[in-house]
Structures are given as structure tokens and as C-alpha cells.
Short mmCIF file of C-alpha atoms in Angstrom, two decimals:
data_model
loop_
_atom_site.label_atom_id
_atom_site.label_comp_id
_atom_site.label_asym_id
_atom_site.label_seq_id
_atom_site.Cartn_x
_atom_site.Cartn_y
_atom_site.Cartn_z
CA ARG A 27 23.81 -54.53 4.46
CA ALA A 28 26.47 -55.53 1.88
CA GLU A 29 27.90 -59.00 2.41
CA MET A 30 31.58 -59.37 1.55
CA PRO A 31 32.50 -62.76 0.03
CA SER A 32 34.15 -65.01 2.59
CA GLN A 33 37.85 -65.78 2.22
CA GLU A 34 38.04 -68.28 5.06
CA ALA A 35 37.53 -71.49 3.05
CA ASP A 36 40.37 -72.66 0.82
CA THR A 37 39.26 -75.51 -1.38
CA GLY A 38 42.59 -75.80 -3.11
CA ASN A 39 40.83 -75.51 -6.46
CA PRO A 40 42.74 -72.97 -8.66
CA LYS A 41 39.62 -72.23 -10.71
CA GLU A 42 37.66 -71.28 -7.58
CA ALA A 43 40.57 -69.09 -6.44
CA VAL A 44 40.50 -67.18 -9.72
CA ASN A 45 36.74 -66.68 -9.45
CA MET A 46 37.14 -65.39 -5.90
CA ALA A 47 39.75 -62.87 -7.06
CA ASN A 48 37.40 -61.60 -9.79
CA ILE A 49 34.57 -61.22 -7.30
CA LEU A 50 36.74 -59.22 -4.91
CA ALA A 51 38.01 -56.99 -7.72
CA ASP A 52 34.48 -56.14 -8.86
CA TRP A 53 32.81 -55.96 -5.45
CA GLN A 54 31.13 -52.60 -4.82
CA PRO A 55 29.70 -52.22 -1.29
CA SER A 56 27.96 -48.95 -2.23
CA ASP A 57 26.54 -47.10 -5.21
CA ARG A 58 28.10 -43.93 -6.51
CA MET A 59 26.12 -40.72 -6.48
CA ARG A 60 26.56 -37.04 -7.24
CA MET A 61 24.94 -34.13 -5.44
CA TYR A 62 24.90 -30.66 -6.98
CA ILE A 63 24.65 -27.59 -4.76
CA ARG A 64 24.20 -23.99 -5.90
CA ASN A 65 27.31 -21.85 -5.51
CA ASP A 66 25.62 -19.32 -3.26
CA VAL A 67 24.54 -22.10 -0.90
CA VAL A 68 28.05 -23.61 -0.90
CA ALA A 69 29.49 -20.22 0.02
CA GLN A 70 27.27 -20.07 3.10
CA MET A 71 28.28 -23.55 4.27
CA TRP A 72 31.95 -23.80 3.25
CA ARG A 73 34.13 -20.92 2.14
CA TYR A 74 37.12 -22.96 1.00
CA GLY A 75 37.27 -24.28 -2.53
CA ALA A 76 34.15 -22.45 -3.68
CA SER A 77 34.54 -20.45 -6.84
CA ALA A 78 34.69 -16.65 -6.82
CA ALA A 79 31.10 -16.61 -8.04
CA ALA A 80 30.04 -18.41 -4.87
CA ALA A 81 31.18 -15.50 -2.72
CA GLU A 82 29.09 -12.94 -4.56
CA THR A 83 26.94 -10.90 -2.21
CA ASP A 84 23.18 -10.73 -2.38
CA PRO A 85 22.39 -7.87 -4.80
CA TYR A 86 19.56 -6.90 -2.46
CA ALA A 87 21.72 -6.90 0.69
CA LYS A 88 21.84 -3.11 1.13
CA LYS A 89 18.06 -2.84 1.06
CA GLN A 90 17.36 -4.93 4.15
CA MET A 91 14.90 -3.53 6.68
CA THR A 92 14.92 -4.76 10.28
CA LEU A 93 11.34 -5.66 11.05
CA MET A 94 9.60 -7.95 13.52
CA ALA A 95 6.09 -9.32 13.32
CA ASP A 96 3.75 -7.24 15.47
CA ARG A 97 1.05 -9.94 15.44
CA VAL A 98 1.39 -13.72 15.26
CA LEU A 99 -1.70 -15.90 14.69
CA GLY A 100 -1.66 -19.66 15.05
CA GLY A 101 -1.73 -22.00 18.00
CA GLY A 102 -4.38 -22.29 20.66
CA GLU A 103 -7.86 -21.92 19.17
CA VAL A 104 -6.56 -21.59 15.60
CA GLN A 105 -4.20 -24.29 14.36
CA PHE A 106 -2.66 -24.11 10.88
CA GLN A 107 -0.57 -26.68 9.06
CA GLY A 108 1.33 -25.46 6.03
CA PRO A 109 -0.84 -22.38 5.35
CA ARG A 110 -0.42 -20.83 1.89
CA GLY A 111 -2.87 -18.41 0.32
CA ILE A 112 -4.37 -15.53 2.32
CA ALA A 113 -7.24 -13.25 1.30
CA SER A 114 -8.46 -10.14 3.11
CA ALA A 115 -12.19 -9.61 3.44
CA PRO A 116 -13.71 -6.09 3.43
CA ASP A 117 -14.10 -6.22 7.24
CA GLY A 118 -10.38 -6.95 7.72
CA SER A 119 -10.84 -10.61 8.54
CA LEU A 120 -8.76 -13.23 6.74
CA TYR A 121 -9.50 -16.36 4.77
CA VAL A 122 -6.59 -18.79 4.84
CA ALA A 123 -5.85 -21.77 2.63
CA ASP A 124 -4.81 -24.17 5.40
CA THR A 125 -3.14 -26.35 2.82
CA ALA A 126 -1.89 -29.39 4.70
CA ASN A 127 -5.16 -29.58 6.68
CA HIS A 128 -7.15 -29.49 3.41
CA ARG A 129 -9.49 -26.75 4.56
CA ILE A 130 -10.27 -23.02 4.56
CA VAL A 131 -10.05 -21.12 7.85
CA HIS A 132 -11.73 -17.76 8.50
CA VAL A 133 -10.16 -15.70 11.30
CA SER A 134 -10.38 -12.15 12.57
CA ALA A 135 -7.33 -9.87 12.38
CA GLU A 136 -6.92 -10.53 16.11
CA GLY A 137 -6.85 -14.30 15.64
CA LYS A 138 -10.40 -15.21 16.68
CA MET A 139 -11.82 -18.22 14.86
CA LEU A 140 -14.79 -17.15 12.74
CA GLY A 141 -15.32 -20.35 10.79
CA MET A 142 -13.70 -23.18 8.88
CA TRP A 143 -14.74 -25.75 6.33
CA GLY A 144 -13.39 -28.57 4.24
CA SER A 145 -11.73 -31.95 4.65
CA TYR A 146 -9.53 -34.16 2.53
CA GLY A 147 -11.06 -35.57 -0.63
CA THR A 148 -9.74 -36.47 -4.04
CA ALA A 149 -11.10 -37.67 -7.34
CA SER A 150 -11.41 -41.32 -8.31
CA GLU A 151 -11.61 -42.87 -11.75
CA GLU A 152 -15.38 -42.88 -11.43
CA SER A 153 -16.12 -39.45 -9.99
CA ALA A 154 -14.80 -36.06 -8.96
CA ALA A 155 -13.98 -35.24 -5.37
CA PRO A 156 -17.07 -34.29 -3.36
CA PRO A 157 -18.03 -30.60 -3.23
CA GLY A 158 -16.38 -28.88 -0.30
CA ALA A 159 -13.56 -31.42 -0.08
CA PHE A 160 -10.00 -30.35 -0.89
CA ASN A 161 -6.67 -31.81 -1.89
CA GLU A 162 -4.09 -29.21 -0.84
CA PRO A 163 -5.84 -25.92 -1.57
CA TRP A 164 -3.12 -23.31 -2.22
CA GLY A 165 -5.02 -20.20 -3.30
CA VAL A 166 -8.00 -18.29 -1.91
CA ALA A 167 -9.72 -15.05 -2.93
CA VAL A 168 -12.72 -12.95 -1.89
CA GLY A 169 -14.98 -11.50 -4.57
CA PRO A 170 -16.66 -8.08 -4.45
CA ASP A 171 -19.88 -9.78 -3.32
CA GLY A 172 -18.12 -11.51 -0.41
CA ASN A 173 -18.07 -14.97 -1.96
CA VAL A 174 -14.92 -17.02 -1.47
CA TYR A 175 -13.05 -18.74 -4.30
CA VAL A 176 -10.56 -21.54 -3.68
CA ALA A 177 -7.86 -22.99 -5.93
CA ASP A 178 -8.29 -26.65 -4.99
CA THR A 179 -4.84 -27.37 -6.36
CA TRP A 180 -4.54 -31.13 -6.63
CA ASN A 181 -8.18 -31.68 -7.45
CA ASN A 182 -7.43 -29.36 -10.38
CA ARG A 183 -10.52 -27.22 -9.91
CA ILE A 184 -11.93 -23.98 -8.51
CA GLN A 185 -14.61 -24.04 -5.82
CA LYS A 186 -16.90 -21.18 -4.84
CA PHE A 187 -18.45 -20.67 -1.40
CA THR A 188 -20.49 -18.09 0.44
CA ALA A 189 -18.70 -15.97 3.03
CA ASP A 190 -19.66 -18.47 5.76
CA GLY A 191 -18.48 -21.51 3.81
CA GLN A 192 -21.62 -22.79 2.12
CA PHE A 193 -20.80 -24.52 -1.17
CA VAL A 194 -22.05 -22.71 -4.28
CA THR A 195 -20.44 -24.27 -7.35
CA MET A 196 -17.20 -25.70 -8.76
CA TRP A 197 -15.50 -26.13 -12.10
CA GLY A 198 -12.39 -27.67 -13.64
CA THR A 199 -10.88 -31.08 -14.12
CA SER A 200 -7.42 -32.57 -14.59
CA GLY A 201 -6.02 -31.95 -18.05
CA ASN A 202 -3.67 -30.15 -20.40
CA ASP A 203 -5.56 -30.16 -23.69
CA GLY A 204 -5.86 -26.35 -23.81
CA SER A 205 -9.55 -26.19 -22.98
CA PRO A 206 -10.48 -23.64 -20.30
CA TYR A 207 -11.77 -26.32 -17.92
CA ALA A 208 -8.62 -28.49 -18.14
CA LEU A 209 -6.47 -27.35 -15.21
CA TRP A 210 -3.18 -28.66 -13.88
CA GLY A 211 -2.15 -27.73 -10.35
CA PRO A 212 -3.74 -24.24 -10.14
CA ARG A 213 -1.90 -22.36 -7.39
CA ASP A 214 -3.66 -19.04 -7.06
CA VAL A 215 -6.88 -17.18 -7.75
CA VAL A 216 -7.85 -13.48 -7.64
CA VAL A 217 -11.13 -11.69 -8.37
CA ASP A 218 -11.40 -8.20 -9.86
CA LYS A 219 -13.97 -5.48 -9.17
CA GLN A 220 -16.19 -6.80 -11.98
CA GLY A 221 -16.27 -10.25 -10.36
CA ARG A 222 -14.06 -11.88 -13.00
CA VAL A 223 -12.07 -14.80 -11.60
CA PHE A 224 -8.40 -15.05 -12.65
CA VAL A 225 -6.69 -18.41 -12.12
CA ALA A 226 -2.98 -19.22 -12.29
CA ASP A 227 -3.13 -22.55 -14.13
CA THR A 228 0.42 -23.26 -13.03
CA GLY A 229 1.14 -26.58 -14.72
CA ASN A 230 -0.36 -25.42 -18.00
CA LYS A 231 1.67 -22.16 -17.97
CA ARG A 232 -1.27 -19.84 -18.50
CA ILE A 233 -3.85 -17.57 -16.89
CA VAL A 234 -7.53 -18.50 -17.31
CA VAL A 235 -10.43 -16.12 -16.63
CA TYR A 236 -14.01 -17.06 -15.71
CA ASP A 237 -17.14 -15.23 -14.68
CA ALA A 238 -18.39 -15.57 -11.12
CA ASP A 239 -20.21 -18.81 -11.94
CA GLY A 240 -17.32 -20.48 -13.74
CA LYS A 241 -18.15 -19.68 -17.34
CA PRO A 242 -14.89 -19.28 -19.32
CA LEU A 243 -14.24 -15.73 -20.51
CA GLY A 244 -10.70 -16.01 -21.87
CA GLN A 245 -7.16 -17.21 -21.33
CA PHE A 246 -3.64 -16.23 -22.26
CA GLY A 247 -0.09 -17.45 -21.89
CA ARG A 248 2.07 -20.38 -22.89
CA GLY A 249 5.48 -21.74 -21.99
CA GLY A 250 8.40 -19.47 -22.85
CA ILE A 251 10.47 -16.45 -21.88
CA GLU A 252 8.91 -13.68 -23.98
CA ALA A 253 6.42 -11.17 -22.60
CA GLY A 254 3.13 -12.96 -21.97
CA GLU A 255 4.83 -16.35 -21.72
CA PHE A 256 5.38 -18.21 -18.46
CA SER A 257 7.30 -20.91 -16.68
CA GLU A 258 5.49 -21.92 -13.47
CA PRO A 259 3.18 -18.93 -12.92
CA VAL A 260 2.08 -18.93 -9.28
CA GLY A 261 1.12 -15.77 -7.38
CA LEU A 262 -1.41 -13.30 -8.80
CA ALA A 263 -2.33 -9.79 -7.66
CA LEU A 264 -4.44 -6.89 -8.93
CA ASP A 265 -3.73 -3.21 -8.35
CA GLY A 266 -6.23 -0.39 -8.03
CA ALA A 267 -6.30 0.14 -11.80
CA GLY A 268 -7.09 -3.52 -12.45
CA ASN A 269 -3.63 -4.39 -13.76
CA LEU A 270 -2.65 -8.02 -13.24
CA TYR A 271 0.67 -8.98 -11.65
CA VAL A 272 2.03 -12.51 -12.15
CA ALA A 273 4.88 -14.24 -10.31
CA ASP A 274 6.57 -15.98 -13.27
CA THR A 275 8.55 -18.21 -10.95
CA TRP A 276 11.03 -20.20 -13.01
CA ASN A 277 11.65 -17.23 -15.30
CA GLN A 278 12.51 -15.34 -12.07
CA ARG A 279 10.49 -12.27 -12.92
CA ILE A 280 7.25 -10.43 -12.26
CA GLN A 281 5.12 -9.59 -15.28
CA VAL A 282 2.42 -6.89 -15.31
CA PHE A 283 -0.51 -6.76 -17.73
CA ALA A 284 -3.23 -4.23 -18.46
CA VAL A 285 -6.60 -5.98 -18.67
CA SER A 286 -9.28 -4.45 -20.88
CA SER A 287 -13.02 -4.80 -20.39
CA ASP A 288 -13.10 -7.36 -23.20
CA LEU A 289 -10.15 -9.26 -21.68
CA VAL A 290 -7.34 -8.15 -23.95
CA PHE A 291 -4.10 -8.57 -21.98
CA THR A 292 -1.41 -6.05 -22.84
CA PRO A 293 2.08 -6.48 -21.37
CA LEU A 294 3.00 -3.29 -19.51
CA ARG A 295 6.33 -4.11 -17.89
CA GLN A 296 8.34 -6.84 -16.25
CA TRP A 297 11.34 -6.99 -13.94
CA PRO A 298 13.77 -9.66 -12.74
CA VAL A 299 13.61 -11.04 -9.22
CA GLU A 300 16.90 -12.04 -7.60
CA ALA A 301 15.30 -15.01 -5.84
CA TRP A 302 13.18 -18.07 -6.69
CA TYR A 303 16.23 -20.08 -7.70
CA SER A 304 15.03 -23.63 -7.11
CA GLN A 305 12.26 -25.74 -8.58
CA SER A 306 11.32 -27.32 -5.26
CA PRO A 307 7.68 -27.87 -4.26
CA ASP A 308 8.02 -25.12 -1.63
CA ASN A 309 9.38 -22.46 -3.99
CA LYS A 310 5.97 -21.07 -4.95
CA PRO A 311 5.96 -17.27 -4.53
CA TYR A 312 2.86 -15.18 -3.90
CA LEU A 313 2.23 -11.47 -4.50
CA ALA A 314 0.24 -8.62 -3.01
CA VAL A 315 -0.19 -4.98 -4.10
CA ASP A 316 -1.24 -2.24 -1.68
CA SER A 317 -3.08 1.04 -2.23
CA GLU A 318 0.22 2.90 -2.58
CA GLY A 319 1.27 0.70 -5.49
CA ARG A 320 3.90 -1.22 -3.56
CA VAL A 321 4.33 -4.77 -4.84
CA PHE A 322 5.15 -7.35 -2.18
CA ALA A 323 6.66 -10.64 -3.32
CA GLY A 324 7.41 -13.65 -1.17
CA ASP A 325 10.83 -15.28 -1.38
CA PRO A 326 9.77 -18.67 0.03
CA GLU A 327 13.17 -20.29 0.48
CA GLY A 328 14.89 -16.99 1.29
CA TYR A 329 12.58 -16.55 4.33
CA ARG A 330 11.85 -12.96 3.39
CA VAL A 331 9.45 -10.55 1.69
CA LEU A 332 10.61 -8.23 -1.11
CA ALA A 333 8.95 -4.85 -1.63
CA PHE A 334 9.10 -3.17 -5.06
CA ASP A 335 7.60 0.01 -6.40
CA ALA A 336 5.13 -0.26 -9.28
CA ASP A 337 7.94 -0.07 -11.83
CA GLY A 338 9.95 -2.90 -10.28
CA LYS A 339 12.54 -0.95 -8.30
CA LEU A 340 13.40 -2.74 -5.07
CA LEU A 341 12.42 -0.54 -2.12
CA TYR A 342 13.42 -2.81 0.76
CA TRP A 343 13.02 -6.31 2.08
CA TRP A 344 12.69 -7.93 5.48
CA GLY A 345 12.94 -11.38 7.01
CA GLN A 346 15.35 -14.04 8.13
CA TRP A 347 15.00 -17.65 9.09
CA GLY A 348 13.93 -18.20 12.68
CA MET A 349 10.98 -18.51 14.98
CA PRO A 350 8.46 -15.67 14.85
CA PRO A 351 8.21 -12.85 15.75
CA GLU A 352 11.92 -12.26 15.12
CA GLY A 353 12.14 -14.57 12.09
CA MET A 354 10.01 -16.63 9.77
CA GLY A 355 10.11 -19.92 7.91
CA THR A 356 9.04 -20.78 4.37
CA VAL A 357 7.00 -17.85 3.05
CA GLY A 358 3.57 -18.66 1.65
CA GLY A 359 0.78 -16.28 0.72
CA LEU A 360 0.65 -12.52 1.26
CA ALA A 361 -2.18 -10.07 1.82
CA THR A 362 -2.30 -6.34 2.54
CA ASP A 363 -4.57 -4.99 5.28
CA GLY A 364 -5.53 -1.64 3.74
CA GLN A 365 -3.63 0.27 6.43
CA GLY A 366 -0.06 -0.17 5.24
CA GLY A 367 0.40 -3.57 6.88
CA VAL A 368 1.17 -6.93 5.31
CA TRP A 369 0.09 -10.42 6.34
CA VAL A 370 2.49 -13.28 5.61
CA ALA A 371 1.73 -17.00 5.81
CA ASP A 372 4.62 -18.78 7.51
CA ALA A 373 4.03 -22.22 6.01
CA GLU A 374 6.91 -23.80 7.89
CA HIS A 375 5.79 -22.79 11.38
CA GLY A 376 2.03 -22.88 10.72
CA GLN A 377 1.40 -19.23 11.58
CA LEU A 378 0.21 -15.95 10.11
CA LEU A 379 2.50 -12.98 10.71
CA HIS A 380 1.54 -9.31 10.48
CA PHE A 381 4.14 -6.68 9.65
CA SER A 382 3.99 -2.89 9.45
CA PRO A 383 6.77 -2.01 7.01
CA SER A 384 5.96 1.70 7.13
CA ALA A 385 7.00 1.56 10.79
CA GLY A 386 10.47 0.35 9.90
CA ALA A 387 13.40 2.43 8.74
CA PRO A 388 13.97 1.82 5.01
CA PRO A 389 17.65 2.03 4.05
CA GLY A 390 19.02 4.77 1.88
CA PRO A 391 19.42 4.44 -1.90
#
């Protein structure tokens, strides 16, 4: 509480009276501050006084699809807190990076608990975090042999487990010296048909590739806006041809690369994404590609999922803020189910949502 100088006592001393006047003139009961708000957000809250640019419509508005979740997992036997990454196993079950609970959860497509492992643990000055412990795991992937790989984000490492959660190995440590084991906030991991492990080393603005046991095979990327450069790479996805898709978040684009057998990365195409505006901790978009070549991208703070064709043309999008199944909260990881459906991690409400976009009615061109 700010205390205002008292004016009740009058000592009759002119010098003290002058000092009191100076104090009152300079007295500031509060600190000044400025808050900046994006024009599009201002336009939604207050239409008067906003610039013409604030009233611009969403360029994707005409491509909205009305779609409700046909399955909602979470609550009861399975409890999630801030789930992010999702990976589909060959049998249709799901591995979930239950981020705020610092664990991995394995559930059936119907929501039955199949297993879970992990607890909070972090590195000290003397030693790394214990195997099987996590500090906000954000990414999870299933290899062709059924093993599970986890981006243990704030332990700055990758951990490998068997399908039932038995620890196998781990690699990586905090750093930004350019070496393949120096990771900084890795947010996602995917595994190709050859068992090569691709890691979005988000803070170091690069992609690092390892073999199934953690031996470095290659890396590419650096900070920048040119093809093959990144600013906050997060979500990764592979298509049927082995091409790598990267959510280049702060550059607001998706980049696609051909990956050769000897790990030469060739830029194929890229396209802008009219989303991902902020640099908040929640604005971390994930990707998924289905067998038809559709590219699904989460818009975390837009509470929606964007669907593009393989060349980057927007096909449609769905979602709005609200409680599932009608709405969704902050969008986390995505996974396709092999049957035209898409799983979405609702990090805000602690649930997994299943959608069948082919059952909706896509808008016209």
C-alpha cells in the first residue's frame, strides 16, 4: 500500500513546508506500465478505436468445417494433465506425453488404460536425472519395432523404452555448442521406417538425427528465414514417402524436406500458416500426415486444427474454444488413426479428442 505524506502537522517552519510541497509534487502512488495487444485480438474485444487492420477477417474463415469430437478420452480411469504429444501404435492404441504429470500414458482407442510410467525428475549439478524420470515430456514416437521414444524436454534428452515402458537407453544433455548430444528444449520426436530418430531440437533451431540406440547420424538447420533455416521448430511428421514436415513456428510456415538414405535433406516446398502469432509457452504447434497426404497442423491458441493438402493448400479447418465435444482448448499433439480420423490432445482440458473430418462437409472453394 502506498502511504501518502501526512499534511496534518504544521510546524510553522517554512523550510519544512517547502520540502512537503516537493514531496507531494513528486509523489507517485503507482508505477506506469504499457501493455501491447495484437490488432486482431483488440478487434474481438473492442471494435471502437481499433485500426482498419484490426477488423480484417481471418483469411481461413471460409474454409471452416463444423465438426464435433466423436470420442473424448480423459477422466475416470485415465487422468491427463496438460497432454501434448500423441503417437499411434500399430494396433491403434495411443502413447501420450502426459506433460504436466511428467509421465507417458498408454491407452486403447476406446480409453482403456494399458500402462503408464514415469515421474518427475530433473538433473542436478552432480548427475543427470534418473532413467525413466521426466521433466515435462512434450514429444513421443513409436518406432517400427514398437519401441517408444520420448522427448524429455526440460531434461534436454531423448529416452527410449520398450512398448510396455521398460527403460532401454537415453542420450542428450543441456547445451548449445553445436554437438549432436547438446540439446535445448527438444519438443518433438519421430521415427522413420528405417528406425532413424528425428528430433526437433527446438532451442537450438535444428533437426538432429540418431540411430535407434542414440548414435548421431546427422543434423541440419540453423536460425534464419531461408529454406532449411528455422525459428522455434516444434512439430515433426513423416509422410509415406519419408519426407519430413517441420512446424517452423515463429517463421509461421511449414517446411518439407526430402530425406535421402545418406541423410541429405533437400528442401521440397514450404507454405505460410496464418496462425502461430505469439511466442507464448503454449504456442507450440504439432503436425500429422495421413495416408492420403493431408497435413494436419495444430493452431494451439486458435483452438483449431488446420488441414492442408500436400502442396500447402488449405482444405478446411475445424475447432472453436469450448468444452469438448463441441469445442476444445489449447491444441497439443496430433496423430492420425489410419482410418481417416485424427486424434487431438486438448492440453487445456486434459483430454484426447477424436475427430472424423471425412464425415464432415468441407466447404466449397
